[in-house]
PDB file of C-alpha atoms in Angstrom:
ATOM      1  CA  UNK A   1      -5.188   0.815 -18.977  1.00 84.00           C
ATOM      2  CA  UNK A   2      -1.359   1.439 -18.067  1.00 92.00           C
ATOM      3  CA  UNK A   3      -0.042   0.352 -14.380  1.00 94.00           C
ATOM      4  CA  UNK A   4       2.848   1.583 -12.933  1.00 98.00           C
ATOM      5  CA  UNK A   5       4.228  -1.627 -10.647  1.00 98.00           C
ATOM      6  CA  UNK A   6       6.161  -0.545  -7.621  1.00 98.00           C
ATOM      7  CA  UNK A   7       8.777  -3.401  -5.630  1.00 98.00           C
ATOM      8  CA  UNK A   8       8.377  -4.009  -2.208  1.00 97.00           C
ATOM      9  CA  UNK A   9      11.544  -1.667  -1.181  1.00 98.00           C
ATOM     10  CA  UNK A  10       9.620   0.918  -2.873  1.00 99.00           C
ATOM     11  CA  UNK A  11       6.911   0.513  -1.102  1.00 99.00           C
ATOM     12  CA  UNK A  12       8.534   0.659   2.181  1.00 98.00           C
ATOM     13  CA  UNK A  13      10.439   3.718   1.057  1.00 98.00           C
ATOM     14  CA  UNK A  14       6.610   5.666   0.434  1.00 98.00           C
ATOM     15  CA  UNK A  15       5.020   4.232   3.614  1.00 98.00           C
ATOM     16  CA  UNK A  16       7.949   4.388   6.076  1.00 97.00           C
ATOM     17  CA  UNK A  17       6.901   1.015   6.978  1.00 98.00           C
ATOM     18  CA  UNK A  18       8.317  -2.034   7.982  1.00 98.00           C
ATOM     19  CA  UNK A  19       8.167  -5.426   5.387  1.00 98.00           C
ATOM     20  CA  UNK A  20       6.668  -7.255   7.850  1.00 98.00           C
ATOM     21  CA  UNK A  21       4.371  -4.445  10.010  1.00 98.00           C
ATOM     22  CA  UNK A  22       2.958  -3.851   5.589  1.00 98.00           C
ATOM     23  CA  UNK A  23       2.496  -7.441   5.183  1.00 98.00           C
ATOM     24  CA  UNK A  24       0.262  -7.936   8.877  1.00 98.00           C
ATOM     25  CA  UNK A  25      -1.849  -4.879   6.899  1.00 98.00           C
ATOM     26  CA  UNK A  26      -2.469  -6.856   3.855  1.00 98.00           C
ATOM     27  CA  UNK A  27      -3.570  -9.429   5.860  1.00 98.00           C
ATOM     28  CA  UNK A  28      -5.622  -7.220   7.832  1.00 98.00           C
ATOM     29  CA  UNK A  29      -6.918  -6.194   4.736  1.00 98.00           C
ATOM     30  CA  UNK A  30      -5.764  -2.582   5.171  1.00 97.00           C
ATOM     31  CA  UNK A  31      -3.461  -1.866   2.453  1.00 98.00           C
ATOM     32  CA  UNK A  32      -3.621  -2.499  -1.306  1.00 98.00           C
ATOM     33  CA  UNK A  33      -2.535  -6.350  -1.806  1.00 98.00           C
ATOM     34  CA  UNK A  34       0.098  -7.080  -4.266  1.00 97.00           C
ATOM     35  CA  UNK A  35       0.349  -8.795  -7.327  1.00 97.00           C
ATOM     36  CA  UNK A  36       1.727 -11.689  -8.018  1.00 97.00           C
ATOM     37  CA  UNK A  37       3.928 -11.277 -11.038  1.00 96.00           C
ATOM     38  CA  UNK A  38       5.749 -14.159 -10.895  1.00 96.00           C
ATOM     39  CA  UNK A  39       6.828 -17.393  -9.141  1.00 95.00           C
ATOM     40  CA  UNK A  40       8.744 -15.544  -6.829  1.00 93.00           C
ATOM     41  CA  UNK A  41       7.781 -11.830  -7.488  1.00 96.00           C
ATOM     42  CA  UNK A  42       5.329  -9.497  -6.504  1.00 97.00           C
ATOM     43  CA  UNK A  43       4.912  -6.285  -7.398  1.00 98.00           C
ATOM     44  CA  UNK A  44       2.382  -3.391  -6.022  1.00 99.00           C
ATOM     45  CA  UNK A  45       0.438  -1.199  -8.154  1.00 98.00           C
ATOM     46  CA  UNK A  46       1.474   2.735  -7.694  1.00 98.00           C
ATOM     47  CA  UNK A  47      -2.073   4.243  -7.833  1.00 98.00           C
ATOM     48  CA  UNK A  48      -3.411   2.087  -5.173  1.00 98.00           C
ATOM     49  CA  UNK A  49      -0.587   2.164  -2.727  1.00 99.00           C
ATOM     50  CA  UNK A  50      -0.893   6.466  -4.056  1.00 98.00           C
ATOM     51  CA  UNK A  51      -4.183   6.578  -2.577  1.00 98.00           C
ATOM     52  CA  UNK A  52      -3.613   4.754   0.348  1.00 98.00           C
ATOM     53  CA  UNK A  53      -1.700   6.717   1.431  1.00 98.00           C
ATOM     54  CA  UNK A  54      -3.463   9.968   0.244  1.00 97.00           C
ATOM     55  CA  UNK A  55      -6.830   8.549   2.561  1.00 95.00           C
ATOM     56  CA  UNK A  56      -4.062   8.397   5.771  1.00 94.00           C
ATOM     57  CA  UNK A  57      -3.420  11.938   4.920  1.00 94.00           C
ATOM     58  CA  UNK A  58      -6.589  13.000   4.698  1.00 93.00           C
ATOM     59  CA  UNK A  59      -8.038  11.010   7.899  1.00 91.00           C
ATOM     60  CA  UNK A  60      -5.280  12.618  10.391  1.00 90.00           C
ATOM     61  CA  UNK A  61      -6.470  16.023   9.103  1.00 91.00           C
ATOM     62  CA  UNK A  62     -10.031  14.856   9.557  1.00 87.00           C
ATOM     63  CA  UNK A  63      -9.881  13.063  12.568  1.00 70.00           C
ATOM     64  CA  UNK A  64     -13.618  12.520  12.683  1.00 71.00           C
ATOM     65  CA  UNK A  65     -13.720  10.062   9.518  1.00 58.00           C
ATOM     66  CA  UNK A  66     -12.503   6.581  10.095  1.00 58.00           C
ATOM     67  CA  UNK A  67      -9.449   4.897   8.462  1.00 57.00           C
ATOM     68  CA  UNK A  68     -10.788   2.258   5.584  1.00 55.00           C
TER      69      UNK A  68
END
């Protein structure tokens, strides 16, 4: 199976978010957790941080399911 890895900055760039506001969600356990590529990388994959935010979409035009 292929991965597509995406940086941090591109992350931000998709979600809009802030490094440290998409770091507090990791933690949270409320967005995909990254991957540790290196001693000093990390790297996200695209299909999980894809359908992340395809389930925000779909929860604000459902507002009766709950965000997981």
């Amino acid at each position: 199976m292929e991965y597509k890895l995406l940086r941090l900055d591109e992350v931000l760039d998709r979600t809009g978010y802030s490094k440290s506001w998409t770091y507090k969600l990791i933690d949270k356990g409320e967005f995909p957790k990254q991957v540790k590529i290196g001693s000093r990388s990390v790297r996200f994959i695209e299909s999980e941080v894809d359908e992340w935010i395809e389930q925000r979409i779909n929860n604000a035009r459902c507002p009766d399911n709950t965000i997981n």
